[in-house]
Amino acid sequence: MKSTRNTTAKSAIQLLLQQSSVALSHKDIQNEVGKLCNRVTIYRILDRLVEEGEIHKIINTDGVIKYAPCNQCESHPNHNHDHVHFSCVKCDTVTCLDNVQPSYNLPPDYKVQEVNFTLSGICPNCIK
Amino acid sequence: MKSTRNTTAKSAIQLLLQQSSVALSHKDIQNEVGKLCNRVTIYRILDRLVEEGEIHKIINTDGVIKYAPCNQCESHPNHNHDHVHFSCVKCDTVTCLDNVQPSYNLPPDYKVQEVNFTLSGICPNCIK
DNA sequence: TAGGAAATGCAACTGAATTGCATTAGTTTT
DNA sequence: AAAACTAATGCAATTCAGTTGCATTTCCTA
Ligand SMILES: [Mn+2]
Ligand SMILES: [Mn+2]
Ligand SMILES: [Zn+2]
Ligand SMILES: [Zn+2]
């Protein structure tokens, strides 16, 4: 089997994501890590972290991909990130609402594998 | 006020979308209309149709944008397309499930403007 | 049917993401 | 601790979706 290694860049990016209260895009991360590693490496590290189940992708309403840690993955190994994301149009942040799960009634014969649920609007910080 | 014109390309693209059972990407449309008009024109027509409320955008799970007619817009002028989309990983189609509306309980102080809800998995056509 | 504005075509450009390949650096084995 | 194996990285080139500027055409209406 092929193994995965712990490199300084990977650890730094993982820590960055874990300590962030909002989801981060590739560009956010690049700005943050500076010259620690090449931008291509950031893409590859993000892919690896997704692969390993450490983080998950969020496709924002403007098409930009953001990343956030998987908080429930340890407790629910085979879950499908079926929580709500909120994208604020004012401060341009994306937040995982880990314990907001939508309910819906699908017609029969649809087999759901993944859920991507993003609401956009004004977040509590920007509402006042 | 600035007016909008009915051109052959616009009518053709609108008809194409209305007659399709699945959402179409820019590339799908380009393949379909052939040399009827330039690819830039397709982008501009799609923008215009969105602007006019004739069609709506769907950001697929792979980041590709697809377009589908707004079926409820006439009856509910100010609705926010809060229906579910299903993206099949096998046949790579995106379908509007116009009458599947999710419910969810947001914490207070979030003001929702738009909903983007896409499920991915296996569609009824591909399940057997 | 003539004038003005909207729409189009074309070429160039942008920005995100991917690929190939040579080099570097973690990890395991001796 | 050194060698060996291979995952990970850097760099340059490439792909792909979408945008922009500008000259030209087409639609609409007065
Ligand atoms: Mn999340
Ligand atoms: Mn739809
Ligand atoms: Zn905000
Ligand atoms: Zn299918």
Coordinates of N, CA and C and ligand atoms in Angstrom, one line a residue, chain A residues 56 83 85 96, ligand 1:
Chain A
H56 N -12.7 19.0 3.9 CA -13.7 18.8 2.9 C -13.8 20.1 2.0
H83 N -23.9 19.0 6.1 CA -24.3 20.2 6.9 C -24.3 21.4 6.0
H85 N -23.6 25.2 4.7 CA -22.5 26.2 4.7 C -23.2 27.6 4.4
C96 N -18.8 26.8 8.0 CA -19.5 25.5 8.2 C -20.5 25.6 9.4
Ligands
MN1 MN -18.4 22.2 6.1

